[in-house]
Amino acid sequence: DGGITQSPKYLFRKEGQNVTLSCEQNLNHDAMYWYRQDPGQGLRLIYYSQIVNDFQKGDIAEGYSVSREKKESFPLTVTSAQKNPTAFYLCASSIDSQGLNTEAFFGQGTRLTVV
Amino acid sequence: KQEVTQIPAALSVPEGENLVLNCSFTDSAIYNLQWFRQDPGKGLTSLLLIQSSQREQTSGRLNASLDKSSGRSTLYIAASQPGDSATYLCAVTGSQGNLIFGKGTKLSVKP
């Protein structure tokens, strides 16, 4: 089955720790995105990548980092610099980022909690 | 800066009713508009995609319309069922392919 797989489903982070959220897709999509969802605030864009080895900051990139070494994978690291990391994180992909091929497909999300 | 607004924030209807969810956006320069469904604690499921050149799309009991000039979209759900209970999100595609979301409408369909 083609789709987007996020892991883990639940993640707990101690104060001062870096944690990495996994996102893998087998849809052969060029573009990948990370969003953060908080209650009452909707989804906000953290980072996006239009092609391998290239990525750009979204609206709330501070305290996060990403890499795009393979087309299929776009991991997100939540660093200790992110002061309020508790949220639901969603990864998405689309065929590309321009024109008619921007229909987005989402993974099932990772819920990160600071303990 | 593009802003997306969804009204109402919550809606409760009896089973069988037809209903309309509203979405408005401030900048008409969009590639497309997508409607999503989200169940509690889950990811987003794409329901309908309307390209900027289109006026509407239909899938089963769902019909979405787009009026770019007025910055509005509606999602019409016919003959609602308890299984339709979820949060419905509207999003427009920006110039980098990223989605700009509204805050959603939480729908509850009572048996």
Tab-separated table of C-alpha atoms in Angstrom:
chain	number	residue	atom	x	y	z
A	1	ASP	CA	0.000	0.000	0.000
A	2	GLY	CA	1.268	3.451	-0.870
A	3	GLY	CA	1.231	6.058	1.810
A	4	ILE	CA	2.996	8.081	4.439
A	5	THR	CA	4.246	6.441	7.617
A	6	GLN	CA	5.048	8.421	10.726
A	7	SER	CA	6.742	6.916	13.743
A	8	PRO	CA	6.506	6.672	16.625
A	9	LYS	CA	2.818	7.323	17.269
A	10	TYR	CA	3.582	8.609	20.772
A	11	LEU	CA	6.856	10.148	21.955
A	12	PHE	CA	7.914	11.469	25.316
A	13	ARG	CA	10.735	13.944	25.704
A	14	LYS	CA	12.588	14.981	28.814
A	15	GLU	CA	13.619	18.580	29.310
A	16	GLY	CA	16.802	19.364	27.362
A	17	GLN	CA	16.588	16.338	25.080
A	18	ASN	CA	16.575	16.299	21.300
A	19	VAL	CA	14.128	13.877	19.705
A	20	THR	CA	13.616	12.853	16.092
A	21	LEU	CA	10.299	12.113	14.439
A	22	SER	CA	10.320	9.848	11.417
A	23	CYS	CA	8.371	10.391	8.188
A	24	GLU	CA	8.635	7.971	5.259
A	25	GLN	CA	6.627	7.959	2.020
A	26	ASN	CA	6.469	5.465	-0.817
A	27	LEU	CA	4.370	7.637	-3.119
A	28	ASN	CA	7.367	8.867	-5.129
A	29	HIS	CA	6.449	12.441	-4.177
A	30	ASP	CA	9.036	15.207	-4.520
A	31	ALA	CA	7.588	17.592	-1.928
A	32	MET	CA	7.327	16.890	1.798
A	33	TYR	CA	6.089	19.016	4.692
A	34	TRP	CA	6.000	19.096	8.481
A	35	TYR	CA	3.108	20.707	10.340
A	36	ARG	CA	2.422	21.226	14.008
A	37	GLN	CA	-1.131	21.086	15.383
A	38	ASP	CA	-2.121	22.676	18.690
A	39	PRO	CA	-5.643	22.806	20.120
A	40	GLY	CA	-7.503	25.873	18.899
A	41	GLN	CA	-4.675	27.006	16.598
A	42	GLY	CA	-4.998	24.861	13.536
A	43	LEU	CA	-2.017	23.478	11.637
A	44	ARG	CA	1.140	25.523	11.198
A	45	LEU	CA	4.009	24.856	8.805
A	46	ILE	CA	7.391	24.027	10.350
A	47	TYR	CA	9.598	23.058	7.388
A	48	TYR	CA	9.135	21.923	3.826
A	49	SER	CA	11.263	20.331	1.141
A	50	GLN	CA	10.631	20.542	-2.583
A	51	ILE	CA	13.449	18.220	-3.609
A	52	VAL	CA	16.165	16.007	-2.162
A	53	ASN	CA	18.950	17.877	-0.334
A	54	ASP	CA	16.920	21.073	-0.191
A	55	PHE	CA	14.502	22.425	2.431
A	56	GLN	CA	13.069	25.728	3.603
A	57	LYS	CA	11.796	27.127	6.875
A	58	GLY	CA	8.095	27.513	7.398
A	59	ASP	CA	6.263	29.832	9.757
A	60	ILE	CA	7.486	28.278	13.035
A	61	ALA	CA	10.898	26.721	12.295
A	62	GLU	CA	12.686	27.928	15.446
A	63	GLY	CA	13.774	25.019	17.635
A	64	TYR	CA	13.375	22.449	14.847
A	65	SER	CA	15.685	20.955	12.234
A	66	VAL	CA	15.190	18.658	9.242
A	67	SER	CA	17.143	16.757	6.624
A	68	ARG	CA	16.222	15.413	3.182
A	69	GLU	CA	18.933	12.959	2.183
A	70	LYS	CA	16.535	10.587	0.437
A	71	LYS	CA	13.377	11.262	-1.538
A	72	GLU	CA	11.391	8.923	0.679
A	73	SER	CA	12.425	10.326	4.052
A	74	PHE	CA	12.017	13.693	5.796
A	75	PRO	CA	12.845	13.358	9.521
A	76	LEU	CA	12.121	16.202	11.941
A	77	THR	CA	14.293	16.833	14.988
A	78	VAL	CA	12.794	18.741	17.890
A	79	THR	CA	15.735	20.329	19.664
A	80	SER	CA	16.104	21.502	23.237
A	81	ALA	CA	15.764	25.048	21.895
A	82	GLN	CA	12.059	24.428	21.235
A	83	LYS	CA	10.511	25.708	24.459
A	84	ASN	CA	7.017	24.358	24.007
A	85	PRO	CA	7.279	21.152	21.978
A	86	THR	CA	4.189	19.369	23.289
A	87	ALA	CA	1.927	19.065	20.226
A	88	PHE	CA	0.653	16.775	17.488
A	89	TYR	CA	3.057	16.634	14.525
A	90	LEU	CA	1.876	15.812	11.031
A	91	CYS	CA	3.935	14.987	7.960
A	92	ALA	CA	2.562	15.445	4.448
A	93	SER	CA	3.687	14.990	0.871
A	94	SER	CA	2.590	16.026	-2.605
A	95	ILE	CA	3.760	15.131	-6.108
A	96	ASP	CA	5.452	18.492	-6.330
A	97	SER	CA	4.997	21.974	-4.970
A	98	GLN	CA	3.811	23.831	-8.037
A	99	GLY	CA	0.737	24.079	-10.165
A	100	LEU	CA	-1.696	21.214	-10.430
A	101	ASN	CA	0.271	18.611	-8.473
A	102	THR	CA	-0.064	19.997	-4.980
A	103	GLU	CA	-2.736	17.680	-3.549
A	104	ALA	CA	-1.418	16.815	-0.112
A	105	PHE	CA	-1.519	13.457	1.647
A	106	PHE	CA	-0.906	13.108	5.367
A	107	GLY	CA	0.510	10.576	7.769
A	108	GLN	CA	-1.229	9.523	10.985
A	109	GLY	CA	0.781	11.875	13.165
A	110	THR	CA	3.108	11.726	16.159
A	111	ARG	CA	2.000	13.043	19.523
A	112	LEU	CA	4.968	14.499	21.397
A	113	THR	CA	4.758	15.167	25.116
A	114	VAL	CA	7.341	16.776	27.357
A	115	VAL	CA	7.695	15.012	30.696
B	1	LYS	CA	-0.577	37.154	4.268
B	2	GLN	CA	-3.132	34.488	3.443
B	3	GLU	CA	-5.677	33.794	6.167
B	4	VAL	CA	-8.278	31.049	6.140
B	5	THR	CA	-11.420	31.203	8.266
B	6	GLN	CA	-13.953	28.449	8.876
B	7	ILE	CA	-17.463	29.024	10.146
B	8	PRO	CA	-19.002	27.639	12.269
B	9	ALA	CA	-16.375	26.352	14.699
B	10	ALA	CA	-18.761	23.614	15.813
B	11	LEU	CA	-22.002	22.197	14.491
B	12	SER	CA	-24.421	19.610	15.851
B	13	VAL	CA	-27.167	18.187	13.643
B	14	PRO	CA	-29.580	15.244	13.741
B	15	GLU	CA	-28.913	12.312	11.457
B	16	GLY	CA	-30.275	12.716	7.933
B	17	GLU	CA	-29.892	16.474	7.687
B	18	ASN	CA	-28.117	18.161	4.809
B	19	LEU	CA	-25.503	20.641	5.982
B	20	VAL	CA	-23.038	23.237	4.728
B	21	LEU	CA	-19.612	24.092	6.095
B	22	ASN	CA	-18.050	27.395	5.126
B	23	CYS	CA	-14.479	28.417	4.376
B	24	SER	CA	-13.184	31.844	3.394
B	25	PHE	CA	-9.703	33.028	2.398
B	26	THR	CA	-8.219	36.496	2.008
B	27	ASP	CA	-5.949	36.107	-1.057
B	28	SER	CA	-7.488	34.734	-4.240
B	29	ALA	CA	-4.069	33.769	-5.701
B	30	ILE	CA	-4.271	30.062	-4.832
B	31	TYR	CA	-3.306	26.895	-6.701
B	32	ASN	CA	-6.096	24.844	-5.215
B	33	LEU	CA	-8.276	24.294	-2.173
B	34	GLN	CA	-8.563	21.058	-0.243
B	35	TRP	CA	-11.095	19.816	2.256
B	36	PHE	CA	-9.892	17.311	4.852
B	37	ARG	CA	-11.480	15.225	7.548
B	38	GLN	CA	-9.735	14.577	10.877
B	39	ASP	CA	-10.882	12.069	13.459
B	40	PRO	CA	-9.700	12.561	17.077
B	41	GLY	CA	-6.015	11.748	17.484
B	42	LYS	CA	-5.617	10.856	13.823
B	43	GLY	CA	-4.051	12.319	10.720
B	44	LEU	CA	-5.872	14.150	7.945
B	45	THR	CA	-7.821	12.384	5.221
B	46	SER	CA	-8.223	14.265	1.958
B	47	LEU	CA	-11.880	14.534	0.948
B	48	LEU	CA	-11.935	16.812	-2.070
B	49	LEU	CA	-9.453	18.886	-4.044
B	50	ILE	CA	-10.638	21.802	-6.179
B	51	GLN	CA	-8.144	23.253	-8.627
B	52	SER	CA	-8.162	27.041	-8.952
B	53	SER	CA	-9.730	26.795	-12.432
B	54	GLN	CA	-12.597	24.611	-11.199
B	55	ARG	CA	-15.888	25.598	-9.589
B	56	GLU	CA	-16.815	22.406	-7.778
B	57	GLN	CA	-15.972	18.797	-7.065
B	58	THR	CA	-18.181	15.927	-5.940
B	59	SER	CA	-17.478	12.662	-4.173
B	60	GLY	CA	-20.424	10.578	-3.041
B	61	ARG	CA	-22.485	12.608	-0.565
B	62	LEU	CA	-19.922	15.417	-0.541
B	63	ASN	CA	-19.894	18.441	-2.821
B	64	ALA	CA	-17.380	21.270	-2.558
B	65	SER	CA	-17.619	24.562	-4.392
B	66	LEU	CA	-15.045	27.274	-4.980
B	67	ASP	CA	-15.553	30.952	-5.760
B	68	LYS	CA	-12.057	32.408	-6.062
B	69	SER	CA	-13.194	35.949	-6.753
B	70	SER	CA	-15.078	36.166	-3.475
B	71	GLY	CA	-12.598	34.024	-1.555
B	72	ARG	CA	-15.129	31.412	-0.504
B	73	SER	CA	-15.627	27.665	-0.519
B	74	THR	CA	-18.420	25.521	0.846
B	75	LEU	CA	-18.550	21.824	1.684
B	76	TYR	CA	-22.035	20.361	1.348
B	77	ILE	CA	-22.759	17.053	3.073
B	78	ALA	CA	-25.988	15.349	2.053
B	79	ALA	CA	-28.002	13.048	4.292
B	80	SER	CA	-25.573	13.238	7.212
B	81	GLN	CA	-24.737	10.102	9.210
B	82	PRO	CA	-23.225	9.595	12.685
B	83	GLY	CA	-20.083	8.323	10.945
B	84	ASP	CA	-19.622	11.799	9.463
B	85	SER	CA	-18.816	13.136	12.935
B	86	ALA	CA	-15.294	14.571	12.780
B	87	THR	CA	-13.444	17.840	12.375
B	88	TYR	CA	-13.451	19.205	8.828
B	89	LEU	CA	-10.516	21.333	7.738
B	90	CYS	CA	-10.225	23.629	4.757
B	91	ALA	CA	-6.806	24.534	3.330
B	92	VAL	CA	-5.563	26.598	0.399
B	93	THR	CA	-2.266	25.998	-1.351
B	94	GLY	CA	0.279	28.779	-1.208
B	95	SER	CA	2.988	29.697	-3.710
B	96	GLN	CA	5.444	27.100	-2.305
B	97	GLY	CA	2.953	24.283	-2.347
B	98	ASN	CA	2.426	24.493	1.390
B	99	LEU	CA	-1.075	24.425	2.825
B	100	ILE	CA	-2.603	27.257	4.844
B	101	PHE	CA	-5.301	25.893	7.105
B	102	GLY	CA	-8.412	27.145	8.769
B	103	LYS	CA	-9.041	26.094	12.356
B	104	GLY	CA	-11.730	23.620	11.351
B	105	THR	CA	-15.382	22.896	11.985
B	106	LYS	CA	-16.157	20.176	14.517
B	107	LEU	CA	-19.212	18.293	13.300
B	108	SER	CA	-21.377	16.081	15.476
B	109	VAL	CA	-24.186	14.077	13.872
B	110	LYS	CA	-26.641	12.725	16.426
B	111	PRO	CA	-28.432	9.411	15.794
